[in-house]
Coordinates of C-alpha atoms and ligand atoms in Angstrom, one line a residue:
M74 CA -121.9 165.7 -173.1
K75 CA -119.7 162.5 -172.8
A76 CA -116.0 161.9 -172.3
I77 CA -114.3 160.9 -175.4
N78 CA -110.9 159.6 -176.4
I79 CA -109.2 160.6 -179.1
G80 CA -107.0 157.3 -179.8
N81 CA -106.3 156.7 -175.8
L82 CA -106.1 159.9 -175.0
P83 CA -109.3 160.4 -173.0
I84 CA -111.0 164.2 -173.4
P85 CA -113.1 164.7 -170.4
V86 CA -115.0 167.9 -172.3
P87 CA -115.3 166.7 -175.8
I88 CA -114.3 170.2 -177.2
I89 CA -110.8 171.3 -179.2
Q90 CA -110.6 174.4 -178.8
G91 CA -109.4 176.1 -182.6
G92 CA -106.2 177.1 -183.5
M93 CA -106.1 181.0 -183.9
G94 CA -102.3 182.1 -185.7
V95 CA -100.7 184.8 -185.4
G96 CA -100.1 184.8 -181.4
I97 CA -104.4 184.0 -180.8
S98 CA -104.4 180.8 -179.0
L99 CA -100.6 180.3 -177.1
S100 CA -99.9 178.5 -173.9
G101 CA -102.6 181.2 -172.7
L102 CA -105.6 180.1 -173.8
A103 CA -104.5 176.6 -174.7
A104 CA -104.1 175.5 -171.0
A105 CA -106.8 177.3 -169.7
V106 CA -109.7 175.4 -172.3
A107 CA -107.1 172.2 -171.0
N108 CA -107.8 173.0 -167.1
E109 CA -111.7 173.3 -168.3
G110 CA -111.7 169.3 -169.9
G111 CA -111.1 170.4 -173.4
V112 CA -108.2 170.4 -175.6
G113 CA -106.5 173.4 -175.5
V114 CA -104.7 173.9 -178.9
I115 CA -101.7 176.3 -179.8
S116 CA -101.2 178.0 -183.0
S117 CA -97.7 177.4 -184.6
A118 CA -98.5 179.9 -187.3
G119 CA -96.4 183.3 -186.8
L120 CA -94.6 182.0 -184.1
G121 CA -91.6 183.6 -185.9
L122 CA -92.9 186.5 -185.7
L123 CA -93.8 186.7 -181.9
Y124 CA -90.2 185.3 -181.5
R125 CA -88.1 187.5 -183.4
N126 CA -86.3 189.0 -180.0
F127 CA -84.9 185.1 -179.9
S128 CA -83.2 184.7 -183.6
D129 CA -83.7 187.2 -186.6
N130 CA -84.3 184.0 -188.5
Y131 CA -87.9 182.9 -189.1
L132 CA -87.4 179.0 -189.0
E133 CA -85.4 178.9 -185.9
A134 CA -87.4 181.5 -184.1
S135 CA -90.8 179.1 -184.8
I136 CA -89.2 176.6 -183.9
H137 CA -87.8 177.8 -180.2
G138 CA -90.8 179.6 -180.3
L139 CA -93.0 176.3 -180.4
K140 CA -90.9 174.5 -177.6
E141 CA -91.5 177.3 -175.0
E142 CA -94.9 177.8 -175.6
L143 CA -95.7 173.9 -175.1
R144 CA -93.2 174.4 -172.0
L145 CA -95.1 177.1 -170.3
A146 CA -98.7 175.4 -171.5
R147 CA -97.5 172.2 -169.5
E148 CA -96.5 174.5 -166.2
K149 CA -100.2 176.1 -166.4
T150 CA -102.1 172.3 -167.4
R151 CA -101.7 168.9 -166.7
G152 CA -104.7 169.2 -169.6
V153 CA -104.7 168.5 -173.1
I154 CA -102.2 170.6 -175.6
G155 CA -102.6 170.0 -179.0
V156 CA -100.5 172.0 -181.7
N157 CA -102.5 173.6 -184.4
V158 CA -99.8 173.4 -188.1
M159 CA -101.2 174.4 -191.6
V160 CA -99.7 172.2 -194.2
A161 CA -99.7 175.3 -196.4
M162 CA -97.1 177.1 -193.9
T163 CA -93.3 176.8 -195.4
N164 CA -92.5 175.5 -192.4
F165 CA -94.6 172.4 -191.5
V166 CA -92.3 170.4 -191.3
D167 CA -90.1 171.7 -188.6
M168 CA -93.4 172.5 -186.2
I169 CA -94.5 169.6 -186.9
K170 CA -91.0 167.7 -186.2
T171 CA -90.7 170.0 -182.6
S172 CA -94.1 169.3 -182.2
I173 CA -93.6 165.8 -181.9
S174 CA -90.4 165.5 -180.2
E175 CA -91.6 168.1 -178.3
K176 CA -94.7 165.5 -177.2
A177 CA -97.5 167.2 -177.8
D178 CA -100.5 165.2 -176.9
I179 CA -102.2 165.2 -180.6
I180 CA -101.3 168.0 -184.0
I181 CA -104.6 169.1 -185.6
A182 CA -103.4 169.4 -189.3
G183 CA -105.8 171.6 -191.7
A184 CA -105.1 174.4 -194.6
G185 CA -103.9 171.8 -197.8
L186 CA -104.1 167.4 -197.3
P187 CA -101.4 166.4 -194.5
L188 CA -101.0 163.0 -196.7
D189 CA -97.0 162.4 -195.0
L190 CA -98.1 163.7 -192.2
P191 CA -97.8 160.1 -190.0
S192 CA -93.9 159.9 -192.2
F193 CA -93.2 161.7 -188.7
L194 CA -93.7 159.7 -185.8
R195 CA -91.3 157.7 -184.2
K196 CA -91.5 154.8 -182.9
D197 CA -91.8 156.4 -179.4
S198 CA -94.1 158.8 -180.2
I199 CA -97.4 159.6 -178.3
T200 CA -98.3 162.5 -180.5
K201 CA -102.1 162.3 -182.2
L202 CA -102.9 163.0 -185.7
V203 CA -105.9 165.0 -186.3
P204 CA -106.5 165.9 -190.1
I205 CA -109.1 169.0 -190.4
V206 CA -111.0 168.0 -194.0
S207 CA -114.2 169.9 -195.4
S208 CA -115.7 167.3 -197.4
A209 CA -115.9 163.2 -197.6
R210 CA -113.7 162.8 -200.3
A211 CA -110.3 164.4 -198.7
T212 CA -111.5 162.2 -195.3
R213 CA -111.2 159.2 -197.6
L214 CA -108.5 159.6 -199.4
I215 CA -106.1 160.7 -195.8
C216 CA -107.5 157.8 -194.7
E217 CA -106.8 155.2 -197.8
K218 CA -103.6 156.9 -197.9
W219 CA -102.3 157.2 -194.3
K220 CA -103.4 153.0 -194.1
T221 CA -101.6 152.0 -197.4
N222 CA -98.6 154.0 -196.7
Y223 CA -97.8 154.4 -193.2
D224 CA -100.5 151.5 -191.6
Y225 CA -101.9 154.5 -189.5
L226 CA -105.3 155.7 -189.2
P227 CA -106.8 159.3 -187.8
D228 CA -107.2 159.6 -184.7
A229 CA -109.9 161.4 -185.0
V230 CA -111.2 163.9 -188.1
I231 CA -112.4 167.2 -187.2
V232 CA -114.3 168.6 -190.0
E233 CA -114.7 172.6 -190.9
G234 CA -117.7 174.1 -193.3
P235 CA -118.1 177.0 -194.5
K236 CA -119.5 179.3 -191.5
A237 CA -115.5 178.7 -189.8
G238 CA -114.3 182.0 -188.9
G239 CA -110.9 182.1 -190.8
H240 CA -111.5 179.3 -193.6
L241 CA -110.4 179.8 -197.1
G242 CA -111.8 176.6 -198.1
F243 CA -115.5 177.9 -198.8
K244 CA -116.7 180.3 -201.8
A245 CA -118.5 183.1 -199.7
E246 CA -122.1 182.0 -202.1
Q247 CA -121.3 178.5 -200.8
I248 CA -121.3 179.1 -196.8
A249 CA -125.1 180.1 -197.2
D250 CA -125.8 177.0 -199.9
K251 CA -127.4 174.1 -198.3
D252 CA -125.7 171.3 -199.9
Y253 CA -122.0 172.8 -198.6
S254 CA -123.3 173.4 -194.9
L255 CA -122.0 171.2 -191.8
E256 CA -125.1 170.0 -191.9
K257 CA -124.9 167.8 -195.0
L258 CA -121.0 167.4 -194.3
V259 CA -121.4 166.0 -191.2
P260 CA -123.2 162.2 -191.9
E261 CA -121.6 161.7 -195.6
I262 CA -118.4 162.0 -193.4
V263 CA -119.9 159.8 -190.5
S264 CA -120.7 157.2 -193.3
E265 CA -116.7 157.6 -195.1
L266 CA -116.0 157.0 -191.4
R267 CA -117.4 154.4 -190.5
Q268 CA -116.2 152.1 -193.6
F269 CA -112.3 152.5 -192.4
E270 CA -113.5 152.4 -188.7
D271 CA -115.3 149.1 -189.5
K272 CA -112.8 147.4 -191.4
Y273 CA -110.1 148.2 -189.1
N274 CA -112.3 148.0 -185.9
T275 CA -111.0 151.4 -184.2
S276 CA -112.2 154.6 -183.9
I277 CA -112.5 157.5 -185.2
P278 CA -114.3 160.3 -184.0
L279 CA -115.5 163.4 -185.6
F280 CA -114.8 167.0 -184.2
A281 CA -117.1 170.0 -186.4
A282 CA -116.8 172.5 -186.3
G283 CA -118.3 176.2 -187.9
G284 CA -120.6 178.1 -186.8
I285 CA -120.8 175.6 -183.9
Y286 CA -121.9 178.5 -181.1
T287 CA -123.7 177.1 -178.3
G288 CA -124.8 174.2 -176.3
E289 CA -127.5 173.9 -178.4
D290 CA -125.9 173.8 -181.9
I291 CA -123.3 171.0 -180.1
N292 CA -126.4 168.8 -179.2
N293 CA -127.8 169.0 -183.4
I294 CA -124.9 168.1 -184.7
M295 CA -123.7 165.4 -182.1
N296 CA -127.8 164.3 -183.6
L297 CA -126.4 163.9 -187.3
G298 CA -123.5 161.9 -185.9
A299 CA -120.6 163.9 -184.9
S300 CA -119.0 163.0 -181.9
A301 CA -117.9 166.2 -180.2
A302 CA -116.8 170.2 -181.7
E303 CA -114.1 172.4 -182.4
K304 CA -114.8 175.8 -181.8
V305 CA -112.5 178.7 -181.1
P306 CA -114.2 180.6 -177.7
L307 CA -117.3 183.3 -179.0
Q308 CA -116.0 186.0 -177.1
M309 CA -113.0 186.0 -179.7
H310 CA -115.8 186.4 -182.8
Q311 CA -117.1 189.1 -180.5
D312 CA -113.6 190.9 -180.2
L313 CA -112.6 190.3 -183.8
R314 CA -115.7 192.4 -184.6
H315 CA -115.2 195.7 -182.9
Ligands
FMN522 C1 -108.5 184.6 -186.0 C2 -109.3 183.1 -186.2 C3 -107.4 182.2 -186.7 C4 -107.8 181.2 -187.4 N1 -106.6 180.3 -186.9 C5 -106.0 179.1 -187.6 C6 -105.5 179.0 -188.1 O1 -104.0 179.2 -187.5 N2 -105.5 177.2 -188.3 C7 -106.6 176.7 -188.3 O2 -106.1 175.5 -189.1 N3 -107.4 177.6 -188.5 C8 -107.2 179.1 -188.0 N4 -108.9 179.2 -187.5 C9 -109.9 178.2 -187.3 C10 -110.0 178.1 -186.3 O3 -109.0 177.3 -186.0 C11 -112.0 177.1 -185.9 O4 -111.8 176.0 -186.8 C12 -112.8 177.6 -186.5 O5 -112.3 178.8 -186.4 C13 -113.8 177.0 -186.1 O6 -115.3 177.3 -186.4 P1 -115.6 178.4 -185.3 O7 -115.0 180.0 -186.2 O8 -117.3 178.3 -186.0 O9 -115.8 178.4 -184.1 C14 -108.8 180.8 -187.3 C15 -110.1 181.2 -187.0 C16 -110.1 182.4 -186.4 C17 -111.8 183.0 -186.3

């Protein structure tokens, strides 16, 4: 697999580790993935519970927890570390502002449309912004709004299909429906992104996620136009089943 860039950030192994909330993907897993050359991702969901010894106030404990997890990850790796933030979380804004002020390499935002995400960047911010989408329509909406309102385009996009673990956006019967498959979504989103890439002379890599387990799966989805993949370690799925 070829190295890839997210903005000006080089990713030696073009795989993003899926963020997993409430204590599953923290600094340990993220640093291990980053040390292998991928993007390690700390999930910001539920940090206030994990750090409740610091404060009874969930919001304060979450901010402290995210700072701590980023610091611990930095102690263990010089690789690329991202933070997963779900738009639907009550402390979305806190987690975004903290990720940016602590200079996380990337924010990955899903579970809702992060339409105002670029508004939190400051002049000296280095954090790259990567939305998670599950349709070409959402991709277009985000690109249009970001460009019009903030003169910004996503540094990369992640598409999560119906087979993504923990994903809530699809109905059960859509999991096996070819019309909703990742194989159908990827070319649609690539063609949407291509219009913005051509118009603004930029590059927006697409990472595909959801049911991608093996190197062959990665190869197949890249043949459909994805630049790379986002996945949770297979072992996680196996552990969660037991
Ligand atoms: C246990 C678990 C927890 C997850 N938690 C989050 C989360 O907090 N935020 C999020 O955006 N996605 C979450 N996801 C989705 C993953 O980040 C990832 O996008 C998805 O699992 C990729 O597909 P795959 O499971 O087929 O590899 C979670 C997935 C699992 C299995």
